[in-house]
Structure formats: C-alpha cells, structure tokens
PDB file of N, CA, C and O in Angstrom:
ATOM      1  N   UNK U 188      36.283  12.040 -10.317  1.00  0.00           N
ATOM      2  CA  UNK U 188      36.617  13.460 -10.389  1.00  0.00           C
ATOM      3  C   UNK U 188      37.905  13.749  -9.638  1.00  0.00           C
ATOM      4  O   UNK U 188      38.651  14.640 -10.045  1.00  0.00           O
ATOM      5  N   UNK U 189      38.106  13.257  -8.897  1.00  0.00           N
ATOM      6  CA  UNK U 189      39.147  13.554  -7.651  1.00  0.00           C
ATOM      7  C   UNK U 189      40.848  12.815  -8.375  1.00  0.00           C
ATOM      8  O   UNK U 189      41.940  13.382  -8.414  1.00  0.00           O
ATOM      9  N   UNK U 190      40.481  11.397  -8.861  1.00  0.00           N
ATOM     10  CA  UNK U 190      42.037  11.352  -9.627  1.00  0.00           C
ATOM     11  C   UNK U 190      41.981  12.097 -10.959  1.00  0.00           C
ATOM     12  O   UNK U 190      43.086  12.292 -11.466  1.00  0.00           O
ATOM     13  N   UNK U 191      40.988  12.524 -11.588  1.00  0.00           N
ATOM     14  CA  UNK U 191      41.318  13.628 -12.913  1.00  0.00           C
ATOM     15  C   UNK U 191      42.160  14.913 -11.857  1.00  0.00           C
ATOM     16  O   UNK U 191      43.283  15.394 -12.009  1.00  0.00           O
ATOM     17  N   UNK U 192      41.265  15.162 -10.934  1.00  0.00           N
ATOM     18  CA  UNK U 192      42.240  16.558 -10.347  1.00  0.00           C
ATOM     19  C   UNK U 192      43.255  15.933 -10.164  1.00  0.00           C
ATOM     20  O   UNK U 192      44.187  16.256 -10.900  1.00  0.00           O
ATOM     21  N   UNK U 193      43.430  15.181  -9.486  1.00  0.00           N
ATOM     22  CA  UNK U 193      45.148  14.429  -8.898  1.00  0.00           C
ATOM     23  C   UNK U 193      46.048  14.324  -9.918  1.00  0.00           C
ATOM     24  O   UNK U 193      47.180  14.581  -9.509  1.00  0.00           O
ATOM     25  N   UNK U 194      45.997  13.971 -11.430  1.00  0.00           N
ATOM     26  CA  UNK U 194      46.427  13.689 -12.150  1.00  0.00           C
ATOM     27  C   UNK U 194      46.203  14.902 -12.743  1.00  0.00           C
ATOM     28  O   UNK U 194      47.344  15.256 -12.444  1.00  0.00           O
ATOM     29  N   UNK U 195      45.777  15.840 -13.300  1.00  0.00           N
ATOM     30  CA  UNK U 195      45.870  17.255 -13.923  1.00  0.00           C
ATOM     31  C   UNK U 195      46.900  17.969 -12.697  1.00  0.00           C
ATOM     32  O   UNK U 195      47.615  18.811 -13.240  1.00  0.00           O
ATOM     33  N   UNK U 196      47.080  17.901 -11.701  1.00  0.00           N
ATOM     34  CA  UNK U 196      47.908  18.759 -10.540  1.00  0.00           C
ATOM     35  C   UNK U 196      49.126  18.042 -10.757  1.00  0.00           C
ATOM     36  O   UNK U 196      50.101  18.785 -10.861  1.00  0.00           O
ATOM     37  N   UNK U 197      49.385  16.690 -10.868  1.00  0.00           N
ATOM     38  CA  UNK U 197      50.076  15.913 -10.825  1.00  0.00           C
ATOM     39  C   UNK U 197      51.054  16.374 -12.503  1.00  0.00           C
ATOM     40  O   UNK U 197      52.283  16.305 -12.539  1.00  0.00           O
ATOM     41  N   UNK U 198      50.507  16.659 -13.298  1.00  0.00           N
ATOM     42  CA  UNK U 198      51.144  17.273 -14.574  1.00  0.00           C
ATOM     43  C   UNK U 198      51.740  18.716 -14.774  1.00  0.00           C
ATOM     44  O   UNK U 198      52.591  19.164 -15.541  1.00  0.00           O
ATOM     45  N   UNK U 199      50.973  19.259 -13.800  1.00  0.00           N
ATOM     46  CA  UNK U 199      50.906  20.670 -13.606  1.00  0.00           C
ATOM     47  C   UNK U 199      52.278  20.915 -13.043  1.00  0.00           C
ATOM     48  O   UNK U 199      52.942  21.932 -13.241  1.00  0.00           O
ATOM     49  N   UNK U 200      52.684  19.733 -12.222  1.00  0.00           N
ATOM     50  CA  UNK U 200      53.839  20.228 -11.054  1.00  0.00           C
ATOM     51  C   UNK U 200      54.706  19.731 -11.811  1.00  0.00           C
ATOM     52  O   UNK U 200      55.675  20.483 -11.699  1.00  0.00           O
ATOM     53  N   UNK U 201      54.957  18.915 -12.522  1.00  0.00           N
ATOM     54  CA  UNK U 201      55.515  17.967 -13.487  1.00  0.00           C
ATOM     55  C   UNK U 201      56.217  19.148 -14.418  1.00  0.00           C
ATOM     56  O   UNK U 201      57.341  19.644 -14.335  1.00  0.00           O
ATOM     57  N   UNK U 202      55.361  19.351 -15.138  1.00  0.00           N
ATOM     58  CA  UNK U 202      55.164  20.319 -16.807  1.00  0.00           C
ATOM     59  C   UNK U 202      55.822  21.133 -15.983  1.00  0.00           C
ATOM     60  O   UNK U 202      56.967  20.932 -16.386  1.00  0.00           O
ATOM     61  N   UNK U 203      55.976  22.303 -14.679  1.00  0.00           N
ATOM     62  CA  UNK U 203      56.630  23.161 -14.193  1.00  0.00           C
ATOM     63  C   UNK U 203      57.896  23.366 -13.808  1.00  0.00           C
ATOM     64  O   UNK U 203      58.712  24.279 -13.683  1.00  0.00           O
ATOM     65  N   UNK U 204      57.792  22.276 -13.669  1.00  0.00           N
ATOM     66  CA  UNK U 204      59.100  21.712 -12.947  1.00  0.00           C
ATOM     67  C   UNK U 204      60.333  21.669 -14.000  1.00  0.00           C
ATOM     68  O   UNK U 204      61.487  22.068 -13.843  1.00  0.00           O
ATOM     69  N   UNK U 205      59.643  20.979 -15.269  1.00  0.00           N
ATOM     70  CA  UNK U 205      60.586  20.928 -16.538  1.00  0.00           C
ATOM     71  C   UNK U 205      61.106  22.338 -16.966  1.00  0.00           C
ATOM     72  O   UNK U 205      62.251  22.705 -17.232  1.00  0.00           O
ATOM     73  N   UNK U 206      59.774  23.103 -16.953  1.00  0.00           N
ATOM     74  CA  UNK U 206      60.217  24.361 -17.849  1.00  0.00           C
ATOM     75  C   UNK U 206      60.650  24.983 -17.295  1.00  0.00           C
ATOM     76  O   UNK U 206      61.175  25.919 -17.897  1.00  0.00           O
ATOM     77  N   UNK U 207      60.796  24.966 -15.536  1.00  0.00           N
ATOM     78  CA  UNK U 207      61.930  25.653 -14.389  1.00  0.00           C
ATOM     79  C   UNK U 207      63.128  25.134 -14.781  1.00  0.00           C
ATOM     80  O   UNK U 207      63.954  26.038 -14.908  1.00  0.00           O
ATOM     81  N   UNK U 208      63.654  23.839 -15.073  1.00  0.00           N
ATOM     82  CA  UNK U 208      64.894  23.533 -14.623  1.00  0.00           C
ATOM     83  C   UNK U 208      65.667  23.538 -16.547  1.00  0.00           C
ATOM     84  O   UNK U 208      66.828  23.302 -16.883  1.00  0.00           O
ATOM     85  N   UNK U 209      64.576  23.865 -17.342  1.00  0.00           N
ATOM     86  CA  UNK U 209      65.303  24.356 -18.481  1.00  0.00           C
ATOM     87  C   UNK U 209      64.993  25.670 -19.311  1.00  0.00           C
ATOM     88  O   UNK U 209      64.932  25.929 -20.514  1.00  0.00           O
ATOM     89  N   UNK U 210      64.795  26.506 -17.938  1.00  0.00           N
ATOM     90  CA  UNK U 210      65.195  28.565 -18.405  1.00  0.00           C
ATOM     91  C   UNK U 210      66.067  28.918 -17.465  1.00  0.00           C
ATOM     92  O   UNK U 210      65.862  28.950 -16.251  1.00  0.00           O
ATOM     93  N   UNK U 211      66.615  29.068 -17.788  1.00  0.00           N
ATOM     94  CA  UNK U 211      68.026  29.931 -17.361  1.00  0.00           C
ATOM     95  C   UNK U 211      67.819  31.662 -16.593  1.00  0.00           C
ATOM     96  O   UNK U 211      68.537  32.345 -15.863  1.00  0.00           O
ATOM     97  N   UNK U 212      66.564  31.845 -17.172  1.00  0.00           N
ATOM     98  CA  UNK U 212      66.168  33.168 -16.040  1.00  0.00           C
ATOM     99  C   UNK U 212      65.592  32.273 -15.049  1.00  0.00           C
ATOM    100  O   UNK U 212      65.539  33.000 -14.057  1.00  0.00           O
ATOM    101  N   UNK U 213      65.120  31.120 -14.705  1.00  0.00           N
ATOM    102  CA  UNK U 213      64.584  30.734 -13.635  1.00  0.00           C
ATOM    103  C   UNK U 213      65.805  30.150 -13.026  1.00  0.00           C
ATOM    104  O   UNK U 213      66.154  30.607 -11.938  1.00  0.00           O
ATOM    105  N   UNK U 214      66.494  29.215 -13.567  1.00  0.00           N
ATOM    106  CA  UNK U 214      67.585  28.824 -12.481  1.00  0.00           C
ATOM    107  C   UNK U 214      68.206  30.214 -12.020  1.00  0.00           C
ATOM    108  O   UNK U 214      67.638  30.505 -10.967  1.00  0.00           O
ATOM    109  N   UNK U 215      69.245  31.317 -12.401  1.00  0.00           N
ATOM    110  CA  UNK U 215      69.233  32.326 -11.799  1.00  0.00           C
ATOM    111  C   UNK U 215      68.645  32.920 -10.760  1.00  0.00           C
ATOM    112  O   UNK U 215      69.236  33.230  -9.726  1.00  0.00           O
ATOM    113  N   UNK U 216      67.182  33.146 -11.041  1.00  0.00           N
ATOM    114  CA  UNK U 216      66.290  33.829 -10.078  1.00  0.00           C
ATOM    115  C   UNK U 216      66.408  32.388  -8.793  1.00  0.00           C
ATOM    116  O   UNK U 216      66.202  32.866  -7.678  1.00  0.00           O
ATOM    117  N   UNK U 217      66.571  31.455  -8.751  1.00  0.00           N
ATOM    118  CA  UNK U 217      66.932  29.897  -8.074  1.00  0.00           C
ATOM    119  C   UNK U 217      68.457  30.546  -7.069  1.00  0.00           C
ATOM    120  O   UNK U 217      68.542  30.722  -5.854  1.00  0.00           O
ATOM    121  N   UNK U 218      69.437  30.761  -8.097  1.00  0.00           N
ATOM    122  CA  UNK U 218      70.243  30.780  -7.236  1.00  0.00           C
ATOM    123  C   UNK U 218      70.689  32.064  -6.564  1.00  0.00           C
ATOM    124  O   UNK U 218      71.464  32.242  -5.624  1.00  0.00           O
ATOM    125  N   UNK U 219      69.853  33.072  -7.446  1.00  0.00           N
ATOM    126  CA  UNK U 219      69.629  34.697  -6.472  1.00  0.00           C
ATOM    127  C   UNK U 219      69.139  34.443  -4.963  1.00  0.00           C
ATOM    128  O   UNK U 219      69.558  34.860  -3.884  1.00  0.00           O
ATOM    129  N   UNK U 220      67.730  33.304  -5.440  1.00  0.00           N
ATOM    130  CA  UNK U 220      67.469  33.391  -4.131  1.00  0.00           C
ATOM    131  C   UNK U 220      67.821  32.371  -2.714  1.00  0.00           C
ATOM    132  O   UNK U 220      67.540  32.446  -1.517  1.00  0.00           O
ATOM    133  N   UNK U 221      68.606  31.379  -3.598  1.00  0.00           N
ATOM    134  CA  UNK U 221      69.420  30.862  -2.084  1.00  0.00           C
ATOM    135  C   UNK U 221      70.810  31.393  -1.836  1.00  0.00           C
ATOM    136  O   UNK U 221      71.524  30.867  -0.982  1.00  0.00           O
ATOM    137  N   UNK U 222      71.379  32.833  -2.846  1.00  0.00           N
ATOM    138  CA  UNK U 222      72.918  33.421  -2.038  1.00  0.00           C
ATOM    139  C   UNK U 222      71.824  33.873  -0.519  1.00  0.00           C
ATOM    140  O   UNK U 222      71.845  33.432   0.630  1.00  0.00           O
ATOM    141  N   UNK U 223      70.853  35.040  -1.253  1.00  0.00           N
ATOM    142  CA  UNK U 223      70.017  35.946  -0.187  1.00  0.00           C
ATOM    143  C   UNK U 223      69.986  35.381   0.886  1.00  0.00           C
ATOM    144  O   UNK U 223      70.113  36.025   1.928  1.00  0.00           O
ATOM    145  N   UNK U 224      69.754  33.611   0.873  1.00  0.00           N
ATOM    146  CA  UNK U 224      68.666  33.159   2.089  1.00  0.00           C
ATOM    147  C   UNK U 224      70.275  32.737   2.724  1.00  0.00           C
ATOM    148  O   UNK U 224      70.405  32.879   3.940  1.00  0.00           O
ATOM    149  N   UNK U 225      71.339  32.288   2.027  1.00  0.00           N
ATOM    150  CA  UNK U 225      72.750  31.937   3.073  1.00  0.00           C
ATOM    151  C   UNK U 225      72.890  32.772   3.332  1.00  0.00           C
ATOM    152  O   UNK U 225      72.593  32.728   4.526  1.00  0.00           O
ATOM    153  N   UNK U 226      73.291  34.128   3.029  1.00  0.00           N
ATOM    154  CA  UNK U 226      73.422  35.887   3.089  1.00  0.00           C
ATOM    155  C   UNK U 226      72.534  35.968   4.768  1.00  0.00           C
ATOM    156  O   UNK U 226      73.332  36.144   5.688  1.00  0.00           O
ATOM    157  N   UNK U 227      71.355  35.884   5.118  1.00  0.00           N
ATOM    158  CA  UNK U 227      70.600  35.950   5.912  1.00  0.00           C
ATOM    159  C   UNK U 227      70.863  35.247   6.761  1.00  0.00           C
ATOM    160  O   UNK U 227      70.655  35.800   7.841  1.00  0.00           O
ATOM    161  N   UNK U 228      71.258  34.188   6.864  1.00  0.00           N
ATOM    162  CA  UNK U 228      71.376  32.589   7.876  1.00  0.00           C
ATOM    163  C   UNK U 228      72.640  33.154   8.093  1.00  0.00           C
ATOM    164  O   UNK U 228      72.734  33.388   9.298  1.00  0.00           O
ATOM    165  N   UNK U 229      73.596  33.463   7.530  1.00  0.00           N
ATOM    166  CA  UNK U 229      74.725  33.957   8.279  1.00  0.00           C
ATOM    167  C   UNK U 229      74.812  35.031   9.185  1.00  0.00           C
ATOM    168  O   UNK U 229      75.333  34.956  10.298  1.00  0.00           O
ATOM    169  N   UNK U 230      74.221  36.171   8.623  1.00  0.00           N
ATOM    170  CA  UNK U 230      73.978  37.319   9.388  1.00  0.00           C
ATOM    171  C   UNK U 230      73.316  36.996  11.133  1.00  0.00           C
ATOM    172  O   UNK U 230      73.454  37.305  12.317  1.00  0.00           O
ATOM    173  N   UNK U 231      72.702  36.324  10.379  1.00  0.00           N
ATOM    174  CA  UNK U 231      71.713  35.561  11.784  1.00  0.00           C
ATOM    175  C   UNK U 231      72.574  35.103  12.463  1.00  0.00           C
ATOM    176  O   UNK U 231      72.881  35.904  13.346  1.00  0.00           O
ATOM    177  N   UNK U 232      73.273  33.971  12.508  1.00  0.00           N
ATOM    178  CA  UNK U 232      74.443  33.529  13.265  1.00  0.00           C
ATOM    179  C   UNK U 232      74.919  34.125  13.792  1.00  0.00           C
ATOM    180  O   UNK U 232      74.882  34.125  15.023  1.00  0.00           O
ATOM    181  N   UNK U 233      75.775  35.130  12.880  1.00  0.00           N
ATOM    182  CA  UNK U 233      76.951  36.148  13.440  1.00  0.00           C
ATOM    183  C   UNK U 233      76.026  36.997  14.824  1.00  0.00           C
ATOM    184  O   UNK U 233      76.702  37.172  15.838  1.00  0.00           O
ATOM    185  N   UNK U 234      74.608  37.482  14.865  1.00  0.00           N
ATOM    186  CA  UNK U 234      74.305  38.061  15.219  1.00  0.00           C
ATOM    187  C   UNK U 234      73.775  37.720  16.778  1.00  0.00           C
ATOM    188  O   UNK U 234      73.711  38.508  17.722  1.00  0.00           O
ATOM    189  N   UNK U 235      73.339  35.986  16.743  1.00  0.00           N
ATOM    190  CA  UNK U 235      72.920  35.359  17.777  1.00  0.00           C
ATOM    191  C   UNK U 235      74.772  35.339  18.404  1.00  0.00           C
ATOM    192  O   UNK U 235      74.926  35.939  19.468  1.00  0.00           O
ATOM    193  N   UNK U 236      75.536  34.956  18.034  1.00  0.00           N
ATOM    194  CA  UNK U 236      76.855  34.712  18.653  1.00  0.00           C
ATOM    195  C   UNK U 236      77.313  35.926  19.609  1.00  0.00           C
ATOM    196  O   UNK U 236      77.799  36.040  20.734  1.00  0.00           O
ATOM    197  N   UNK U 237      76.884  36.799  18.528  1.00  0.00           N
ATOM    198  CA  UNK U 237      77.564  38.457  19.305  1.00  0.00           C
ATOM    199  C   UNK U 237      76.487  38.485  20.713  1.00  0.00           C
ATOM    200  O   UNK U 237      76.783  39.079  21.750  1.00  0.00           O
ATOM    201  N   UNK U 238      75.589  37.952  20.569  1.00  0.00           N
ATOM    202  CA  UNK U 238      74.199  38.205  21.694  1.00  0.00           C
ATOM    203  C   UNK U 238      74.354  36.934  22.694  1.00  0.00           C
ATOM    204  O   UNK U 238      73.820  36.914  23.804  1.00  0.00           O
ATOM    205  N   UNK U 239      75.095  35.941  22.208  1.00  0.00           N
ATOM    206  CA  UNK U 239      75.998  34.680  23.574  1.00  0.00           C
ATOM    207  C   UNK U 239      76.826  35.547  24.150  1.00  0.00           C
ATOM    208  O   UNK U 239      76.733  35.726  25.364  1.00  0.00           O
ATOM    209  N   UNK U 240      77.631  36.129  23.510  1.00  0.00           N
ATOM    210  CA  UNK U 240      79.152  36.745  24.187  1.00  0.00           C
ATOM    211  C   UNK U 240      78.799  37.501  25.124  1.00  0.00           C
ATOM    212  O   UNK U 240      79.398  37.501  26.199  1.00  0.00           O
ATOM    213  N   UNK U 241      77.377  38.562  24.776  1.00  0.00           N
ATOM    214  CA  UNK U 241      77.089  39.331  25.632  1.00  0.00           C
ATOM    215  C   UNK U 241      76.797  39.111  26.900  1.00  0.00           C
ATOM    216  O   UNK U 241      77.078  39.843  27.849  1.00  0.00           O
ATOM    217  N   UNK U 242      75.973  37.638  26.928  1.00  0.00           N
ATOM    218  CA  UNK U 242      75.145  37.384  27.642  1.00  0.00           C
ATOM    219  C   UNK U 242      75.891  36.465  29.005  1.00  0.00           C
ATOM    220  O   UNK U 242      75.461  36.061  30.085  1.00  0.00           O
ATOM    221  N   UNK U 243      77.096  36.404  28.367  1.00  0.00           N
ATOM    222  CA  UNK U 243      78.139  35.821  29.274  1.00  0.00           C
ATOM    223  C   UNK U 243      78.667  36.524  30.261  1.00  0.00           C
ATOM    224  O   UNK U 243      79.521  36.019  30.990  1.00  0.00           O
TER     225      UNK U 243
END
C-alpha cells in the first residue's frame, strides 16, 4: 500500500510539474512571484542598513 501511495504522489508531483512548466499563466504567476519576493529582500536590506547607520 505504501509504494502505490509513493508512486501515485510520485506522479502527482511529476504530472504537475509538467503542466507548470508548460502554461504560460503559470510561469508568469512564477515570475510575478519571485520580482515580489526580490522587491521585499531588498526593501529589507535597505531597511536593516538604514537601522546599522542608526545604531552607530
């Protein structure tokens, strides 16, 4: 029972994976969401830096 699940999950991530990396609304929504997450990691930076300077 346990390699039928392993192997049905194992297809599942598989089969997903394909039909992610060939729709074009999913790559998009892909690279919407890593500008956001550099967008964020920068802000962050800029924001810890301004909070060194201060702290100096």
């Amino acid at each position: 029972m346990d390699d039928k699940f392993l192997c049905g999950m194992l297809l599942g991530v598989i089969g997903g994976a394909v039909l992610a990396t060939n729709s074009a609304k999913a790559r998009q929504m892909v690279k919407d969401g890593q500008a956001q997450v550099k967008q964020k990691v920068e802000e962050f930076g800029k924001e810890q830096e301004k909070k060194s300077k201060n702290s100096d």
